Amino acid sequence: MIASPISNGFAFTLIAMALLQSPGLAQVPESKNDGEPYVYPSPPDILETDWLERRKSSQLATRDQFNSFLDFQFSDRFENAGINWSNRVVDDAGFSYKAVHYDHGNGLAVADVDGDGHLDIYFVNQVGSNALLQNRGDGTFAEKTDVAGVGLADRICVSASFADFDNDARPDLFVTSVKSGNKLYKNLGDWKFQDITESSWLNHQGHSSGAVFFDFNRDGWLDLFLTNVGEYTNNEYRTNRPGPSSRSYPDKEYRFFSGHADGFYGHLRPWRSERSILYRNNGNGTFTDVSESLGLIETGWNGDALPFDANGDGWTDLYVTDMQGHDEYWENQDGEKFVKKTFAAFGKTPWGAMGVHAFDWNQDGLLDLYVTDMHSDMSYDVPPLPEEEKKKSDIQFPESYLRSGGRSLYGNAFYQNKGDGSFEEISQQNGAENYWPWGLSVGDLNADGFEDAFVVSSMNYGFRYHPNTLLINDGGELLRDAEFILGAEPRAGNRTAIPWFDLDADGSDKEHPISQEVLKEYPDTKKIAVWGALGGRSSAIFDIDSDGDLDIVTNDFHSEPTIMISNLSTQNANLNYLKVELEGTASNLDGLGSIVRVAVAGKTYTQLFNGKSGYLSQSNIPLYFGLGSADSVESIIVEWPSGNTQRMDGPIKSNTKILIREEHDPSLATTRNVIHLNHGSKPSSHDH
């Protein structure tokens, strides 16, 4: 989005809209009369890849600067994964493009739905069915959406979260949507889910976005924080056009709520705000809105949130992102109230935040915070040069629009924990800045003990292509760009664009701006295939094919997902790792909110288990600790959300998955506790 002064003071004008009005037809192929559509790339240069090759060469030249292991590659195996599903967008993200929050996309969630030891995937869609896919354990998947009854093709879905809200050892599913109501599904086993939305009192209808489960009052039951963006649609219910003729979509009629033409003015219009909601789990299958009684009144344009213990007092706090304004940090005070302490803890925050993740990036035992800021990067057009994209935005929006009051950062933020309840912002020093960032996922991709980051980065139709960003954590000293070094970019076949929508240029779509422009130059044109840039919104990092290394899956926008499989396990003969599952007893059964510390070869590696797997996503994925060259673990300490701490002494052999059961008898706090090697099984339920 670029700013343009107009008669009423200020307007939000998308680069995409300017391109639609001035498409640069000289670079577009000539019209055809042989039945083939006229190919119209928007913008014209999205099919050009020379600059990507230059970027690849430039990044490969930095390889010698890394101290980390890089002798492995990712490759997209979507074609071999057996997935017959594709994300599809509403017309307001294509044919009738508007600067509206539909383009913020969709999430995905990961969990072992059927208890077979393999992690399954739930993809979220705007138009058409969501997809629940069973992981066969070999990198391929089987369709389970219909048998599970969780497709939700009747609404525009946004995010998904897997969490065991009723402590019965099965991951349940919560899905958010735009204005048609959110859904809670109880996992009954055998790929059957029961819709219990009404009886659970979680049937909120609004412009909902991210949702995270955490136990704010430490009673052993997972509570829920739901973010609501704000009113970016009106009540006009429109029928979505068929998908591009060159792609396969179900032949059904789908409808959506039309977006406001001034959607990105919403934060200036208080009557369009929607309060986010904190629900307390009552332990009987119902939830109660306790936002007001606990003082958590959050009315920003909230897209997502992160639960983590920011001040180290044992109570899980909340960091809530704002798409158009300041993020907020809510400190949990003994589970009895939440107090806003954003400025004291973090100082300035990003103005247009999307993804957020907490991890110990430098392994000093303290949890740091990484926040991606998408909207600041829309202030002006940045050329595809790494040295420009790694800078903070030279913000062009006026203060009358920002309403920042000098408290905003214009770009990503990386907050390093100082250990005293405050954080230092170091994104420019440690390499965390990038361009057009959305989903942020974290995992130790090269198994060296330091967690790396994958940032889905793009803008899609109307904008140039932008590669995803893969940041290798080089020993806790620097996050180095490595997407081209490790094969995550470029995409297979150097693809940068796909068909986005079709136009009947001499018929029903003759008045469309693109039809009008093309017909001026080529009046005999009948059909136009409009192309847009590839790109995604959300991602998750986990071991898809159960070979001991971490892979990456993305939910791309208006196209098929990517299934990026790592070959680290075959390239590193000395690969060592430990997978850790948790089983709470006094805590929630999943152990969400736990901090796990693994001592190995004189070092201690710390990870938070809160289920946050990326933007618009919460999953139940075992913790993965890369051990470097060490083939055993000396000890494990688990700090449970209940307040219990327990220690397990080793040696514990590497390349193993263990399950640690919470032992809350203080007399046993430092003794060896029950572990289950490989695939331990959780009990069917437990009492509190």
XYZ file of C-alpha atoms in Angstrom:
688
model
C 0.000 0.000 0.000
C 1.311 3.442 -0.879
C 0.033 6.744 0.379
C -1.543 9.239 -1.994
C -2.890 12.645 -0.941
C -6.373 13.300 -2.331
C -9.032 15.931 -1.777
C -10.140 14.554 1.580
C -6.621 14.503 3.007
C -5.231 10.980 2.773
C -5.961 7.746 0.940
C -4.649 4.225 1.129
C -3.879 3.228 -2.469
C -2.528 -0.185 -3.324
C 0.346 -0.608 -5.706
C -1.786 -3.361 -7.159
C -4.542 -0.964 -8.113
C -2.068 1.351 -9.830
C -0.810 -1.610 -11.803
C -4.322 -2.522 -12.856
C -4.780 1.001 -14.187
C -1.367 1.152 -15.901
C -0.510 -2.462 -16.687
C 2.398 -1.958 -19.071
C 0.942 -3.894 -21.975
C 4.161 -3.859 -23.982
C 5.437 -6.734 -21.838
C 2.261 -8.832 -22.223
C 1.958 -11.486 -24.977
C -0.193 -10.556 -27.956
C -3.855 -11.554 -28.027
C -4.760 -14.942 -29.454
C -7.753 -15.959 -31.544
C -7.159 -19.708 -31.427
C -9.173 -20.299 -28.268
C -6.229 -19.777 -25.939
C -6.688 -16.937 -23.433
C -4.673 -13.753 -23.463
C -2.089 -14.091 -20.662
C -2.062 -11.011 -18.461
C 0.558 -11.005 -15.675
C -0.129 -8.448 -12.949
C 2.344 -6.818 -12.621
C 3.950 -7.514 -16.002
C 7.341 -8.597 -14.611
C 6.143 -11.388 -12.298
C 7.144 -14.005 -14.882
C 10.705 -12.705 -15.037
C 13.236 -14.538 -12.849
C 16.580 -12.907 -13.724
C 16.599 -10.963 -10.470
C 16.000 -14.159 -8.521
C 19.037 -15.724 -10.144
C 21.106 -12.705 -9.186
C 19.830 -12.909 -5.622
C 20.630 -16.603 -5.494
C 24.192 -16.008 -6.687
C 24.626 -13.207 -4.176
C 23.419 -15.366 -1.283
C 25.483 -18.386 -2.311
C 28.535 -16.134 -2.159
C 27.930 -15.677 1.602
C 28.118 -19.394 2.348
C 31.667 -19.193 3.742
C 30.504 -16.665 6.337
C 28.402 -19.293 8.144
C 29.721 -21.312 11.041
C 26.657 -23.580 10.904
C 26.155 -26.889 9.075
C 24.668 -26.188 5.635
C 25.323 -29.367 3.648
C 21.678 -30.289 3.156
C 18.740 -29.183 1.004
C 14.977 -28.738 0.993
C 12.890 -29.828 -1.987
C 9.173 -29.331 -2.573
C 7.519 -32.780 -2.658
C 3.934 -31.603 -3.040
C 3.534 -33.479 -6.322
C 4.418 -36.749 -4.572
C 2.484 -36.109 -1.357
C -0.922 -37.277 -2.611
C -2.610 -33.999 -1.645
C -5.553 -33.057 -3.867
C -6.328 -29.698 -2.277
C -5.598 -26.061 -3.041
C -6.199 -22.801 -1.256
C -8.690 -20.501 -2.971
C -9.401 -16.830 -2.276
C -12.525 -14.670 -2.325
C -13.031 -12.286 -5.255
C -11.968 -9.323 -3.131
C -8.455 -10.794 -3.208
C -8.592 -11.178 -6.982
C -11.263 -10.264 -9.520
C -12.646 -7.347 -7.464
C -9.433 -6.602 -5.582
C -9.792 -4.361 -2.542
C -7.371 -3.229 0.116
C -9.112 -5.347 2.703
C -8.011 -7.900 5.297
C -9.027 -10.941 3.275
C -5.512 -10.914 1.856
C -4.151 -11.769 5.309
C -4.796 -15.357 4.382
C -5.245 -18.637 6.142
C -3.492 -20.836 8.654
C -2.732 -24.510 9.105
C -2.506 -26.693 12.189
C -0.587 -29.889 12.920
C -1.210 -32.710 15.402
C -1.230 -36.489 15.692
C -4.978 -36.767 15.243
C -5.216 -40.568 15.294
C -2.398 -41.377 17.738
C -0.278 -43.364 15.275
C 2.875 -41.346 15.947
C 2.717 -39.361 12.690
C 1.738 -35.689 12.565
C -1.338 -34.875 10.483
C -2.218 -31.515 8.856
C -5.319 -29.353 8.754
C -5.271 -26.696 5.995
C -7.620 -23.688 6.181
C -9.378 -22.154 3.160
C -11.383 -19.049 2.209
C -13.476 -20.517 -0.616
C -14.364 -24.201 -0.535
C -13.503 -26.878 1.975
C -10.695 -26.917 4.488
C -8.613 -30.109 4.391
C -7.744 -32.646 7.097
C -4.969 -34.938 5.896
C -3.671 -38.120 7.508
C 0.108 -38.455 7.477
C 1.125 -41.956 6.414
C 4.608 -41.382 7.838
C 6.445 -41.545 4.518
C 5.797 -38.046 3.218
C 2.404 -38.885 1.710
C -1.078 -38.082 2.974
C -4.609 -39.498 2.858
C -7.776 -37.383 2.703
C -9.852 -37.471 5.922
C -11.882 -34.259 5.681
C -15.240 -35.782 4.785
C -15.134 -38.643 7.260
C -14.139 -36.180 10.002
C -16.796 -33.652 8.980
C -14.528 -30.622 9.418
C -14.492 -29.147 5.882
C -16.557 -26.028 6.724
C -17.073 -25.142 3.052
C -20.031 -22.953 4.051
C -17.875 -20.160 5.487
C -14.690 -18.134 4.999
C -12.218 -19.705 7.407
C -9.103 -18.035 8.760
C -7.157 -20.019 11.366
C -7.040 -23.357 13.168
C -5.717 -24.635 16.485
C -5.239 -28.163 17.771
C -5.404 -28.524 21.548
C -6.749 -31.099 23.998
C -9.194 -28.813 25.803
C -10.910 -31.666 27.706
C -7.793 -33.669 28.688
C -8.912 -36.925 27.068
C -5.620 -37.492 25.169
C -7.056 -36.558 21.768
C -6.277 -33.259 20.013
C -9.459 -31.246 19.508
C -9.879 -28.646 16.760
C -10.912 -24.984 16.884
C -11.462 -23.061 13.615
C -12.097 -19.325 13.192
C -14.053 -17.690 10.387
C -15.226 -14.347 9.026
C -18.678 -13.419 10.355
C -20.206 -16.899 10.091
C -19.178 -18.195 13.497
C -16.194 -20.097 14.879
C -16.249 -23.852 15.447
C -15.046 -26.188 18.205
C -14.780 -29.867 17.316
C -14.266 -32.588 19.898
C -12.032 -35.413 18.682
C -13.938 -38.679 19.264
C -11.203 -40.910 17.837
C -11.124 -42.960 14.628
C -11.158 -39.719 12.581
C -14.555 -38.701 13.930
C -15.143 -35.178 15.234
C -18.223 -33.804 16.999
C -19.311 -30.182 16.577
C -19.812 -28.923 20.143
C -19.655 -25.206 19.378
C -23.068 -24.303 20.757
C -22.803 -26.340 23.936
C -19.290 -25.015 24.621
C -20.419 -21.364 24.308
C -17.680 -20.622 21.761
C -20.069 -19.594 18.986
C -18.809 -16.030 18.584
C -19.526 -14.437 15.209
C -17.211 -11.680 14.038
C -14.077 -11.032 12.034
C -12.105 -13.601 13.990
C -8.469 -14.402 13.279
C -5.927 -16.252 15.443
C -6.802 -18.364 18.478
C -4.441 -19.766 21.107
C -5.048 -22.179 23.972
C -3.166 -21.719 27.251
C -3.854 -22.212 30.953
C -3.923 -18.682 32.353
C -5.100 -19.668 35.869
C -3.052 -22.907 36.231
C -6.084 -25.063 37.026
C -5.070 -27.768 34.543
C -7.610 -26.833 31.867
C -6.690 -25.054 28.637
C -8.330 -21.658 28.264
C -8.702 -19.841 24.933
C -7.749 -16.386 23.701
C -9.509 -15.388 20.472
C -8.293 -12.431 18.419
C -10.769 -10.391 16.386
C -9.491 -8.068 13.679
C -12.325 -5.556 13.340
C -15.189 -4.997 10.931
C -13.614 -5.097 7.459
C -16.691 -6.392 5.597
C -20.266 -5.182 5.143
C -23.465 -7.236 4.953
C -23.510 -7.583 1.160
C -23.330 -11.312 0.437
C -21.781 -11.955 -2.972
C -21.273 -15.074 -5.064
C -17.651 -15.913 -5.757
C -16.648 -16.445 -9.376
C -15.473 -19.853 -10.606
C -11.761 -20.492 -10.236
C -9.276 -20.110 -13.097
C -10.120 -22.403 -16.006
C -6.598 -23.816 -15.941
C -6.993 -25.108 -12.373
C -9.253 -27.671 -10.778
C -11.855 -26.417 -8.295
C -15.158 -27.954 -7.162
C -18.039 -26.860 -9.403
C -20.047 -25.266 -6.611
C -21.380 -21.852 -5.755
C -19.636 -20.133 -2.854
C -20.514 -16.828 -1.253
C -18.623 -14.239 0.758
C -19.152 -10.960 2.572
C -18.064 -7.978 0.496
C -15.131 -6.048 1.929
C -15.308 -2.381 2.840
C -13.705 -0.183 0.183
C -11.945 1.667 3.019
C -11.009 -1.441 4.994
C -7.623 -0.107 6.057
C -9.159 2.924 7.702
C -10.762 0.667 10.287
C -8.468 1.631 13.169
C -9.591 5.243 12.635
C -13.237 4.268 13.030
C -13.882 3.102 16.625
C -17.323 1.752 15.723
C -15.642 -0.911 13.567
C -13.458 -2.340 16.320
C -14.168 -5.800 17.744
C -12.949 -6.813 21.169
C -10.767 -9.887 21.369
C -11.969 -12.454 23.901
C -10.386 -14.428 26.736
C -12.437 -17.563 27.485
C -11.987 -19.515 30.714
C -12.302 -23.287 30.388
C -14.820 -24.335 33.045
C -13.661 -27.954 32.985
C -17.087 -29.278 31.983
C -17.001 -28.690 28.228
C -18.021 -25.038 28.458
C -16.115 -21.743 28.271
C -16.901 -18.354 29.808
C -15.861 -14.923 28.542
C -13.788 -13.466 31.395
C -12.118 -10.628 29.474
C -13.763 -7.806 31.368
C -13.627 -9.401 34.804
C -9.863 -9.974 34.383
C -9.212 -6.548 32.858
C -8.091 -7.835 29.474
C -9.869 -5.337 27.228
C -8.152 -5.632 23.845
C -9.736 -3.673 20.980
C -6.859 -3.318 18.520
C -6.978 -4.802 15.038
C -5.676 -8.062 16.412
C -4.568 -10.785 14.011
C -2.783 -13.166 16.361
C -1.414 -13.648 19.863
C 1.332 -15.504 21.711
C 1.129 -16.979 25.217
C 4.471 -17.078 27.061
C 5.836 -16.215 30.478
C 7.551 -12.952 29.616
C 8.598 -11.941 33.129
C 9.517 -15.394 34.434
C 7.082 -15.422 37.354
C 5.484 -18.751 36.414
C 2.250 -17.301 35.035
C 1.610 -17.293 31.287
C 1.306 -13.799 29.835
C -0.046 -12.686 26.432
C 1.554 -10.736 23.612
C -1.159 -9.581 21.194
C -0.326 -8.287 17.716
C -2.064 -5.324 16.102
C -2.210 -5.070 12.310
C -2.669 -1.293 12.384
C -1.255 0.079 15.581
C 0.661 -0.853 18.705
C 0.990 -4.426 19.864
C 0.098 -5.013 23.495
C 1.723 -7.078 26.231
C -0.667 -8.239 28.932
C 0.973 -9.397 32.146
C -0.815 -12.220 33.945
C -0.984 -11.461 37.661
C -1.491 -14.746 39.501
C -4.317 -15.787 37.168
C -6.578 -13.181 38.748
C -6.169 -10.267 36.337
C -4.201 -9.043 33.324
C -2.404 -5.705 33.324
C -1.122 -3.931 30.218
C 2.655 -3.385 30.511
C 3.709 -3.069 26.895
C 5.874 0.007 27.010
C 7.654 -0.919 30.242
C 8.623 -4.357 28.952
C 9.143 -3.800 25.212
C 9.203 -0.072 24.517
C 8.282 0.543 20.888
C 6.421 -2.209 19.031
C 5.865 -2.857 15.302
C 3.064 -0.843 13.748
C 1.677 -3.582 11.465
C 2.491 -6.893 13.133
C 1.493 -10.344 11.857
C 3.536 -13.295 13.134
C 5.023 -13.692 16.601
C 7.135 -16.389 18.236
C 9.035 -16.816 21.502
C 12.248 -18.849 21.586
C 15.676 -18.733 23.188
C 17.606 -17.638 20.137
C 21.035 -17.342 21.815
C 20.549 -20.189 24.331
C 21.146 -18.089 27.420
C 18.172 -19.695 29.173
C 15.818 -16.754 28.546
C 12.924 -16.594 26.073
C 13.261 -13.935 23.396
C 10.485 -12.629 21.132
C 10.399 -12.291 17.323
C 7.608 -10.237 15.707
C 7.094 -9.826 11.951
C 5.661 -6.550 10.641
C 3.916 -6.691 7.269
C 2.053 -3.406 7.025
C 5.013 -1.096 7.586
C 6.513 -2.590 4.420
C 3.489 -1.332 2.445
C 4.383 2.306 3.003
C 6.286 2.504 -0.289
C 7.586 0.241 -3.048
C 10.978 -1.333 -2.304
C 13.071 -2.767 -5.161
C 14.010 -6.481 -4.972
C 17.435 -5.840 -3.484
C 18.426 -7.651 -0.257
C 20.303 -4.636 1.056
C 17.109 -2.567 0.776
C 14.750 -5.240 2.111
C 16.847 -5.709 5.247
C 16.292 -2.091 6.261
C 13.502 -0.724 8.401
C 10.731 0.988 6.440
C 11.139 4.653 5.603
C 7.538 5.140 6.621
C 5.495 7.418 4.350
C 2.144 7.281 6.140
C 1.308 10.519 7.997
C 0.892 10.544 11.751
C -2.800 11.322 11.276
C -3.118 7.828 9.846
C -0.578 6.032 12.045
C -1.591 7.538 15.380
C 1.681 6.189 16.670
C 2.623 8.851 19.156
C 6.283 7.981 18.607
C 5.836 4.478 20.011
C 6.093 2.436 16.811
C 8.783 0.476 15.034
C 8.381 0.278 11.272
C 9.581 -3.224 10.511
C 10.179 -6.506 12.294
C 11.118 -6.543 15.967
C 13.424 -8.956 17.739
C 13.273 -8.531 21.492
C 16.170 -10.066 23.397
C 15.268 -10.923 26.982
C 17.375 -8.996 29.490
C 16.315 -11.226 32.385
C 14.763 -8.448 34.451
C 11.303 -8.383 32.877
C 12.377 -6.094 30.049
C 13.549 -6.677 26.477
C 16.026 -5.035 24.104
C 15.094 -4.667 20.421
C 17.962 -5.999 18.229
C 16.403 -6.827 14.838
C 18.889 -4.701 12.896
C 21.852 -6.200 14.751
C 20.908 -9.880 14.496
C 19.500 -9.969 10.943
C 15.817 -10.480 11.755
C 14.533 -7.822 9.350
C 13.005 -8.896 6.029
C 10.366 -7.731 3.545
C 6.633 -8.497 3.335
C 6.667 -11.033 6.222
C 3.647 -13.053 7.353
C 3.922 -16.457 8.977
C 6.842 -17.088 11.305
C 7.826 -20.625 12.302
C 10.788 -21.723 14.381
C 12.753 -24.995 14.542
C 16.307 -26.334 14.586
C 16.595 -27.094 10.869
C 20.241 -28.192 10.953
C 20.065 -29.871 14.402
C 22.928 -27.861 15.910
C 21.056 -26.827 19.074
C 20.076 -23.325 17.885
C 16.554 -22.787 16.561
C 16.227 -21.290 13.092
C 13.341 -19.293 11.588
C 11.251 -19.602 8.431
C 9.245 -16.522 7.427
C 6.568 -16.824 4.745
C 6.951 -13.580 2.783
C 4.805 -12.339 -0.107
C 1.986 -10.099 -1.337
C 0.588 -12.062 -4.343
C -1.782 -10.675 -6.996
C -0.948 -7.171 -8.171
C 2.528 -7.237 -6.636
C 5.911 -8.613 -7.632
C 7.033 -12.030 -6.484
C 8.931 -12.192 -3.205
C 10.840 -15.232 -1.940
C 10.226 -16.794 1.438
C 12.921 -16.084 4.020
C 14.855 -18.855 5.759
C 17.072 -17.603 8.562
C 19.771 -19.916 9.907
C 20.668 -19.172 13.510
C 24.452 -18.998 13.356
C 25.391 -19.947 16.894
C 23.119 -17.411 18.555
C 25.136 -14.548 17.068
C 23.326 -13.790 13.816
C 20.280 -14.854 11.793
C 21.654 -15.341 8.275
C 19.554 -15.520 5.097
C 19.845 -19.026 3.619
C 16.699 -19.790 1.587
C 18.684 -20.066 -1.667
C 21.611 -21.858 -0.042
C 19.320 -24.554 1.347
C 16.991 -24.919 -1.660
C 13.872 -23.383 -0.136
C 14.081 -20.855 -2.995
C 13.638 -20.586 -5.893
C 10.481 -22.645 -6.238
C 10.414 -25.741 -8.417
C 10.786 -24.759 -12.051
C 11.605 -21.191 -10.993
C 7.856 -20.543 -10.792
C 6.900 -17.071 -9.629
C 3.245 -16.802 -10.735
C 0.057 -18.746 -11.431
C -3.333 -18.058 -13.058
C -5.356 -15.984 -10.577
C -8.710 -15.476 -12.354
C -10.234 -15.436 -15.839
C -12.036 -12.615 -17.669
C -14.679 -12.861 -20.387
C -13.369 -9.781 -22.156
C -16.035 -9.533 -24.884
C -18.882 -10.590 -22.604
C -19.788 -10.263 -18.934
C -16.377 -8.877 -17.894
C -16.018 -6.302 -20.652
C -16.131 -3.402 -18.173
C -13.443 -4.809 -15.881
C -10.418 -2.420 -15.814
C -8.091 -5.102 -17.151
C -10.474 -5.969 -19.989
C -10.743 -2.307 -20.865
C -6.973 -1.869 -21.006
C -6.401 -4.997 -23.083
C -9.245 -4.254 -25.499
C -7.790 -0.821 -26.215
C -4.684 -2.475 -27.622
C -6.158 -5.757 -28.837
C -9.888 -5.275 -29.579
C -10.389 -8.863 -30.783
C -9.490 -10.366 -27.392
C -12.148 -12.698 -26.022
C -10.650 -14.414 -22.966
C -8.033 -13.129 -20.551
C -6.105 -15.266 -18.049
C -4.940 -12.918 -15.277
C -1.862 -14.146 -13.439
C -0.679 -13.237 -9.950
C 2.466 -13.881 -7.940
C 2.884 -17.020 -5.875
C 3.165 -16.587 -2.137
C 1.969 -17.864 1.214
C 0.763 -16.736 4.596
C 1.443 -19.444 7.196
C 3.834 -22.307 7.832
C 4.765 -25.040 10.282
C 8.033 -26.872 10.939
C 7.934 -30.561 11.899
C 9.263 -33.978 10.901
C 6.827 -34.864 8.116
C 8.413 -38.132 7.007
C 9.646 -39.362 10.423
C 13.294 -39.508 9.355
C 14.692 -37.442 12.239
C 15.051 -34.028 10.610
C 12.671 -31.095 10.371
C 10.666 -30.280 7.245
C 8.556 -27.237 6.343
C 4.948 -27.015 5.155
C 3.246 -23.806 4.030
C -0.337 -22.824 3.296
C 0.092 -20.726 0.181
C -2.469 -18.155 -0.888
C -4.717 -19.163 -3.826
C -2.524 -22.110 -4.757
C -1.414 -25.517 -3.582
C 0.666 -25.850 -0.388
C 4.383 -26.509 -0.384
C 5.726 -29.649 1.282
C 9.438 -28.964 1.678
C 11.288 -32.086 2.710
C 14.771 -31.886 4.203
C 17.506 -34.394 3.380
C 19.534 -33.569 6.502
C 19.135 -37.103 7.845
C 20.934 -38.539 4.799
C 23.473 -35.731 4.444
C 24.646 -35.616 8.058
C 25.960 -39.003 9.150
C 26.360 -37.645 12.701
C 22.822 -36.324 13.069
C 21.758 -36.264 16.711
C 18.446 -35.069 18.093
C 15.909 -35.647 20.849
C 12.141 -35.364 20.497
C 10.227 -34.612 23.694
C 6.516 -35.101 24.354
C 4.891 -33.970 27.587
C 2.029 -35.368 29.617
C 0.664 -33.104 32.284
C -1.134 -34.317 35.384
C -1.508 -31.262 37.615
C -0.952 -29.291 34.397
C -3.062 -29.568 31.261
C -2.529 -32.941 29.603
C -0.684 -31.448 26.596
C 1.730 -29.622 28.887
C 1.192 -26.368 26.961
C 3.099 -23.594 28.689
C 6.012 -25.791 29.792
C 9.657 -24.818 29.479
C 12.047 -27.691 28.786
C 15.798 -27.462 29.347
C 18.089 -30.134 27.917
C 21.691 -30.388 29.164
C 24.102 -31.824 26.626
C 27.897 -31.699 26.304
C 28.206 -28.939 28.884
C 25.523 -26.780 27.279
C 21.857 -26.267 28.112
C 19.274 -25.806 25.366
C 15.948 -24.203 26.313
C 12.630 -24.445 24.472
C 9.091 -23.283 25.180
C 6.229 -25.666 24.474
C 3.181 -23.471 23.854
C 1.928 -24.991 20.602
C 2.451 -21.798 18.620
C 3.582 -23.091 15.234
C 3.231 -19.990 13.073
C 0.938 -17.152 12.039
C -2.738 -18.191 12.419
C -1.627 -21.598 13.656
C -1.410 -23.520 16.910
C -0.288 -27.129 16.797
C 0.657 -30.043 19.004
C 4.143 -30.901 17.746
C 6.766 -32.625 19.939
C 9.722 -30.451 20.887
C 12.764 -31.143 18.716
C 16.212 -30.569 20.210
C 19.186 -30.707 17.883
C 22.159 -32.059 19.811
C 25.011 -31.281 17.443
C 27.704 -33.949 17.737
C 26.529 -35.249 21.138
C 24.993 -38.727 21.109
C 23.351 -38.499 24.517
C 21.638 -36.070 26.871
C 22.895 -35.493 30.406
C 19.626 -34.310 31.944
C 16.245 -32.773 31.229
C 14.456 -30.226 33.395
C 10.760 -29.500 32.822
C 9.154 -26.400 34.288
C 5.456 -27.254 34.110
C 2.703 -24.615 33.833
C 1.317 -25.865 37.154
C 4.427 -24.477 38.845
C 6.029 -27.892 39.334
C 9.627 -28.455 38.276
C 11.115 -31.878 37.719
C 14.464 -33.208 36.633
C 15.313 -36.341 34.693
C 18.928 -37.494 34.851
C 20.593 -39.249 31.939
C 22.335 -40.446 30.043
C 19.461 -40.443 27.542
C 20.379 -41.737 24.117
C 20.026 -39.424 21.125
C 17.756 -39.986 18.104
C 14.887 -40.932 20.380
C 11.412 -39.612 21.108
C 10.563 -39.634 24.803
C 7.396 -38.890 26.710
C 7.772 -37.211 30.110
C 4.893 -37.515 32.569
C 4.477 -34.765 35.140
C 5.408 -35.898 38.626
C 4.179 -33.347 41.111
C 5.199 -34.981 44.369
C 7.847 -32.553 45.684
C 9.813 -35.448 47.205
C 10.377 -36.818 43.696
C 11.235 -33.531 42.049
C 14.879 -34.384 41.340
C 14.612 -38.128 40.749
C 14.368 -39.970 37.489
C 10.758 -39.908 36.313
C 8.806 -42.170 34.024
C 9.817 -41.896 30.386
C 8.581 -43.780 27.359
C 11.126 -44.288 24.614
C 10.097 -43.822 21.003
C 6.300 -43.632 20.787
C 4.957 -43.485 24.336
C 1.171 -43.541 24.715
C -0.794 -41.099 26.774
C -3.591 -42.228 29.090
C -7.181 -41.741 28.008
C -7.853 -39.094 30.640
C -6.801 -37.745 34.004
C -8.475 -36.048 36.916
C -7.649 -32.703 38.478
